[in-house]
Amino acid sequence: MSAIKPLRLNPHHLQQLFQGRHRLWEPVIGLELHCQLHIFGKLFSPESRRTSPPFAPNRQVTLVDAAFPGVLPRLNADGLAKAVQAVTALGGQVQTVSRFDRKQYFYPDLPTGYQITQRGQPIGLGATAAQLLEPVRGIRIEQIQLEQDTAKSIHGAVEGADLIDYNRAGVALIEIVLAPDIRSAREAVVVIRKLQELLRAAGISEARMDEGSLRCDVNVSEDRKGGIRVELKNLNSLKLIYHAIQAEITRHITILESDPASAPAGQTEQRLQQETRGFDPVRRSTFRLRSKEDAPDYRYMPDTDVPVVRLTPAYVAHTTAAIPELPDARRRRLHTEYGLGLADCHGLMSQSGAVAFFEKVQQATQLPATHIGLDQDMRISFDTHPPVSVKQLASILTAIEQRLISGKIGKEILSLMLNGDTRDAFELIEAKGLRQVTDNQLIQTMCRSVVNNNPAELQKYRAGKQRIFGWFVGQIIKETKGKASPTLAKEILQKYLDQLK
Amino acid sequence: MEFNRNQASLRYGSRRSIVNKAQQSGLASPPSDPYRAFVPNPSRDSDTLPQTGVQSTDGAARGPLDGVSIGIKDNICTTDFRTTCGSPFLQDFQSPYNATAVKLIRQAGGLIVGKTNLDEFGMGSTSVFSTHGPVINPVPFLNGGSASPSDPSLMYSAGGSSGGSAAAVAAHLCDIALGTDTGGSVRLPASYCGIVGFKPSYGTISRWGVVAFANSLDTVGILARSVGDTQKAFDVLAQPDPNDPTCLTREHRQTIKKLHHQSTKLNELRAKWTSTNLSGCRIGIPKEYLIEELNENVTATWRQGIEYLRQLGATIVPVSCPHTRYALSSYYILAPAEASSNLARFNGLAYGEPFTKEMEAMQRSDGSGEPTLYGAQRALGFGAEVKRRILLGTYVLTAGAYRDYFVQAQKVRRLLKQDFNSLFQLADPLAILEEGGGDAIGDAIRRPEDGGTRVDVLLTPTAISHAPTLKSAAGALDHTSDTDTNADASASVSPILAEYVNDVMTVPASLAGIPAISVNCGRINVTDGSPTEKLQLPIGLQLIAQYGDDTTLLTIASALETTFKGDRAT
């Protein structure tokens, strides 16, 4: 699982209205997300080997995946469990009875000629509004369904041939259908990021757009009622999604505000119609993939090979109990229990196991949350390779709290520990003579000499340059090789400077 | 055990020589198989044949089917033979795996002697729609009949779609054959060829490795010369299989057994039933099966069957299945719909012949450039009947027709099931399993023990008549290739519709998923006005039971078989 980019939720900038020539336009955006489930095996061939990232092409294909004559699908229990967890994690309602349907169309990457999906009775319905844009507002989830992925078509890699990689054929997906509650490209991006964060945290999906484990179709229309809906497909990064939505909104408004009579004859591009479009990132504009007339009739029918899924309350309870704490809840808790700010929450939550480590340290010290910034670039897992022990880190914090050392010395000690020293802070303080200088007399002497030896600085200070105060403190600490208590130094320096007035 | 091992191996040997001769002469059909019961297997070396069964050399039986020669319908996957489904599309398809049924037969010691001919993908009632040529009914040529089927006036259909299986068993080319029954494809040919054809409850025998036609209806069926042999094969094949999610698990089977044995009174009664005693057995005669199209000699045989069963102590109860009249039309909506989906994988890319040459020819002839890839492949790869059903099925699933056809047909299917449920002594165990309960709801489904009008099995004809001539059956085939005869078609009943009517007696049990068996009940005079007026052809009667009550069905079938055999003896 990769690190999650920090979210900067700014409630005031998400919704966006567009100023047209005559009026304001409000975009209406809906998303359909396809997420590959993070499980061993495929949805209907549990024994099909699947590793991530995938192997060489066409190596992870069973008889079922390749749709050999006479084979039958067998529902993967892990896939079902992940789907149930996803529905619950997203605030939807797990359906106790769900069924599978066949969506039929001919394409070389669909070996059976039909995709097994859930249309009429899916595993999850979003009865309650999932708090995807919390605290701004809820984005409703209409439906969550289990379905098979197709094989992967590769066009243009070999001249005169289209290649198909069946490794992906039959991989378990959930499709998350969001209600058209999104109002801007930015909001869409935030929603997708939050979904990624949630799916990863819950161990449901790796949700990586670059690797295709998360794919997203976007519906765009203007105004809530009567807008003409255009679907945007094949957008495989957040950046593309953002720019495609922006381009499409602009195109809609331009067409809607233009005088239909002045449009050149025969230019269908100038007419807004229900269709599927792609995005050209170079020209920053969308183009037609398929018109409504070309839309296939999928001839949906029930799939009677896969039995009806009936979930007992005990199964649902047991399965959903295994969902780990979800990001929104965790952030809320870190804030209320430890008083951490949003940035600190993200810092901790972006590394696997860091929150648990943090909480252990907190328990060990029984102190109010103290922040020691770890190098953000350190790629470590607190689950498997914690850089220092809970006891070591707790000892540093305790030493600081007891004013044995300053925060600066604390960081030096941490640095020693990170380099392999297994002693705790107290042992290191003794061994290295790092105990904080708390001798008032000594610090007073130093204050006097630092101030008196730098008359120019004193002059500036008196002229109102408050910054010089900090410089004096720095000099005192430098004199003591960092051991002087900064608090004490500041206190004594202030007194001395006041006396000089 | 009725089978003589030496005989079986002799037959096995002869089968191998058939194959050898076929290979040497390049004949489409081996000389010793003049009925086209088997699919020629030119791609395989005959040396691989001995591996098909566990051959006992020490004389000790290794399994219940030890030494029994068995034919496998060619839509069931085997690694030792290609699996063509009677289709040009799969003419060279070599399955990399064995169907579960095939595996079980081999484990039980059965000798698989070959793949039997069929209507393409199981679609048909006469076994004329096969790329290997039509199956010929062997009956007129057996027991002192004409030596070889050279006389066209004696050419009758073996029934379909498991016609090859029926013909092979009837002609003693093998002891038992597996078929598949979607709407009567095992029972109808059994009736036409004078043998036993059993379609067990849906989900009793694994479908893993059975090339799907209509997956909610497809069942593996057994064709044999006696109910006893049928029972032996059934005992081997009725096993749970994790590879088939629609196959009953061990727990399901136990629950069903428990649910069916709740009434002590009924258990005690049934325990006494044998092939010569059915005292207390209640046999329903559904009036809806007495249709206009029914041959009068078939009606007479039906009456005879009723009389025989009464003599064995059974009570005959007139009953009604009011929705039977809608069964055939519903079947011809649901089965093609599923077929259109199941056959979508045959596109010439992954499976099936690429038909490159033919496609090039198509390009040259019409000059319009590249033909649509899938369209051209499927036009070349499927036979006429399969194409007809795919089109029919595709249509009923389109957005505009789905509600009016598919959904209505599904409703009829449920109503039919309710019809049957209201008739049988035993409740429908599937309804209970679906509710997820066993013990808790057990009481709720216990039926009143006084009987009322409820019955153990239903007795109906299997087919409206004896086998049709191959000429009239092939009429449907000719009709297909001749697209400009619409004017003629309107004048009389289309041969295609006439063929569909063949299934009218068998589709209700298929739609309900309940077990049904056709037992030979003698022969009747041929009444088709041909010069063969003196010829007699076999017909069967069909017994139908509640879901999961296959054992009772076989017991009563054995009694019916015995009475008719005794009739012939006297």
mmCIF file with all atom_site columns, N, CA, C and O in Angstrom, chain B residues 11 43 46 316 322 339 349 369 387 393 449 452 536:
data_model
loop_
_atom_site.group_PDB
_atom_site.id
_atom_site.type_symbol
_atom_site.label_atom_id
_atom_site.label_alt_id
_atom_site.label_comp_id
_atom_site.label_asym_id
_atom_site.label_entity_id
_atom_site.label_seq_id
_atom_site.pdbx_PDB_ins_code
_atom_site.Cartn_x
_atom_site.Cartn_y
_atom_site.Cartn_z
_atom_site.occupancy
_atom_site.B_iso_or_equiv
_atom_site.pdbx_formal_charge
_atom_site.auth_seq_id
_atom_site.auth_comp_id
_atom_site.auth_asym_id
_atom_site.auth_atom_id
_atom_site.pdbx_PDB_model_num
ATOM 1  N N  . ARG B 1 11  ? -16.913 -56.212 -26.471 1.00 0.00 ? 11  ARG B N  1
ATOM 2  C CA . ARG B 1 11  ? -17.513 -55.045 -27.127 1.00 0.00 ? 11  ARG B CA 1
ATOM 3  C C  . ARG B 1 11  ? -16.505 -53.920 -27.207 1.00 0.00 ? 11  ARG B C  1
ATOM 4  O O  . ARG B 1 11  ? -16.387 -53.236 -28.192 1.00 0.00 ? 11  ARG B O  1
ATOM 5  N N  . SER B 1 43  ? -8.751  -37.928 -34.607 1.00 0.00 ? 43  SER B N  1
ATOM 6  C CA . SER B 1 43  ? -7.557  -37.228 -34.122 1.00 0.00 ? 43  SER B CA 1
ATOM 7  C C  . SER B 1 43  ? -6.810  -38.034 -33.072 1.00 0.00 ? 43  SER B C  1
ATOM 8  O O  . SER B 1 43  ? -5.694  -37.707 -32.728 1.00 0.00 ? 43  SER B O  1
ATOM 9  N N  . SER B 1 46  ? -5.451  -44.884 -31.456 1.00 0.00 ? 46  SER B N  1
ATOM 10 C CA . SER B 1 46  ? -6.228  -45.908 -30.763 1.00 0.00 ? 46  SER B CA 1
ATOM 11 C C  . SER B 1 46  ? -5.458  -46.480 -29.566 1.00 0.00 ? 46  SER B C  1
ATOM 12 O O  . SER B 1 46  ? -6.033  -47.064 -28.671 1.00 0.00 ? 46  SER B O  1
ATOM 13 N N  . ILE B 1 316 ? -54.852 -45.159 -8.597  1.00 0.00 ? 316 ILE B N  1
ATOM 14 C CA . ILE B 1 316 ? -54.726 -44.205 -9.708  1.00 0.00 ? 316 ILE B CA 1
ATOM 15 C C  . ILE B 1 316 ? -55.567 -42.964 -9.385  1.00 0.00 ? 316 ILE B C  1
ATOM 16 O O  . ILE B 1 316 ? -56.732 -43.061 -9.008  1.00 0.00 ? 316 ILE B O  1
ATOM 17 N N  . PRO B 1 322 ? -52.603 -27.333 -14.186 1.00 0.00 ? 322 PRO B N  1
ATOM 18 C CA . PRO B 1 322 ? -53.238 -26.380 -15.110 1.00 0.00 ? 322 PRO B CA 1
ATOM 19 C C  . PRO B 1 322 ? -52.278 -25.582 -15.978 1.00 0.00 ? 322 PRO B C  1
ATOM 20 O O  . PRO B 1 322 ? -52.665 -25.131 -17.047 1.00 0.00 ? 322 PRO B O  1
ATOM 21 N N  . ALA B 1 339 ? -29.277 -20.248 -24.006 1.00 0.00 ? 339 ALA B N  1
ATOM 22 C CA . ALA B 1 339 ? -28.354 -20.732 -25.042 1.00 0.00 ? 339 ALA B CA 1
ATOM 23 C C  . ALA B 1 339 ? -27.629 -19.561 -25.705 1.00 0.00 ? 339 ALA B C  1
ATOM 24 O O  . ALA B 1 339 ? -26.424 -19.618 -25.943 1.00 0.00 ? 339 ALA B O  1
ATOM 25 N N  . LEU B 1 349 ? -12.265 -16.970 -31.925 1.00 0.00 ? 349 LEU B N  1
ATOM 26 C CA . LEU B 1 349 ? -10.989 -16.426 -31.439 1.00 0.00 ? 349 LEU B CA 1
ATOM 27 C C  . LEU B 1 349 ? -10.368 -17.390 -30.446 1.00 0.00 ? 349 LEU B C  1
ATOM 28 O O  . LEU B 1 349 ? -9.297  -17.942 -30.681 1.00 0.00 ? 349 LEU B O  1
ATOM 29 N N  . GLY B 1 369 ? -15.055 -6.092  -48.725 1.00 0.00 ? 369 GLY B N  1
ATOM 30 C CA . GLY B 1 369 ? -13.990 -5.931  -47.748 1.00 0.00 ? 369 GLY B CA 1
ATOM 31 C C  . GLY B 1 369 ? -14.153 -6.898  -46.597 1.00 0.00 ? 369 GLY B C  1
ATOM 32 O O  . GLY B 1 369 ? -14.832 -7.914  -46.714 1.00 0.00 ? 369 GLY B O  1
ATOM 33 N N  . LYS B 1 387 ? -28.309 -21.591 -34.732 1.00 0.00 ? 387 LYS B N  1
ATOM 34 C CA . LYS B 1 387 ? -28.432 -20.172 -35.085 1.00 0.00 ? 387 LYS B CA 1
ATOM 35 C C  . LYS B 1 387 ? -29.852 -19.684 -34.832 1.00 0.00 ? 387 LYS B C  1
ATOM 36 O O  . LYS B 1 387 ? -30.050 -18.582 -34.304 1.00 0.00 ? 387 LYS B O  1
ATOM 37 N N  . GLY B 1 393 ? -33.273 -16.493 -28.763 1.00 0.00 ? 393 GLY B N  1
ATOM 38 C CA . GLY B 1 393 ? -32.876 -16.157 -27.398 1.00 0.00 ? 393 GLY B CA 1
ATOM 39 C C  . GLY B 1 393 ? -32.361 -14.739 -27.279 1.00 0.00 ? 393 GLY B C  1
ATOM 40 O O  . GLY B 1 393 ? -32.638 -14.045 -26.295 1.00 0.00 ? 393 GLY B O  1
ATOM 41 N N  . GLU B 1 449 ? -51.092 -36.962 6.353   1.00 0.00 ? 449 GLU B N  1
ATOM 42 C CA . GLU B 1 449 ? -50.772 -38.342 5.987   1.00 0.00 ? 449 GLU B CA 1
ATOM 43 C C  . GLU B 1 449 ? -51.970 -39.087 5.417   1.00 0.00 ? 449 GLU B C  1
ATOM 44 O O  . GLU B 1 449 ? -51.848 -40.203 4.954   1.00 0.00 ? 449 GLU B O  1
ATOM 45 N N  . GLY B 1 452 ? -55.275 -37.588 0.856   1.00 0.00 ? 452 GLY B N  1
ATOM 46 C CA . GLY B 1 452 ? -56.068 -36.622 0.105   1.00 0.00 ? 452 GLY B CA 1
ATOM 47 C C  . GLY B 1 452 ? -55.956 -36.941 -1.368  1.00 0.00 ? 452 GLY B C  1
ATOM 48 O O  . GLY B 1 452 ? -56.145 -38.084 -1.779  1.00 0.00 ? 452 GLY B O  1
ATOM 49 N N  . GLN B 1 536 ? -43.267 -52.043 -36.318 1.00 0.00 ? 536 GLN B N  1
ATOM 50 C CA . GLN B 1 536 ? -43.633 -51.543 -34.994 1.00 0.00 ? 536 GLN B CA 1
ATOM 51 C C  . GLN B 1 536 ? -42.425 -50.822 -34.390 1.00 0.00 ? 536 GLN B C  1
ATOM 52 O O  . GLN B 1 536 ? -41.298 -51.278 -34.513 1.00 0.00 ? 536 GLN B O  1
#
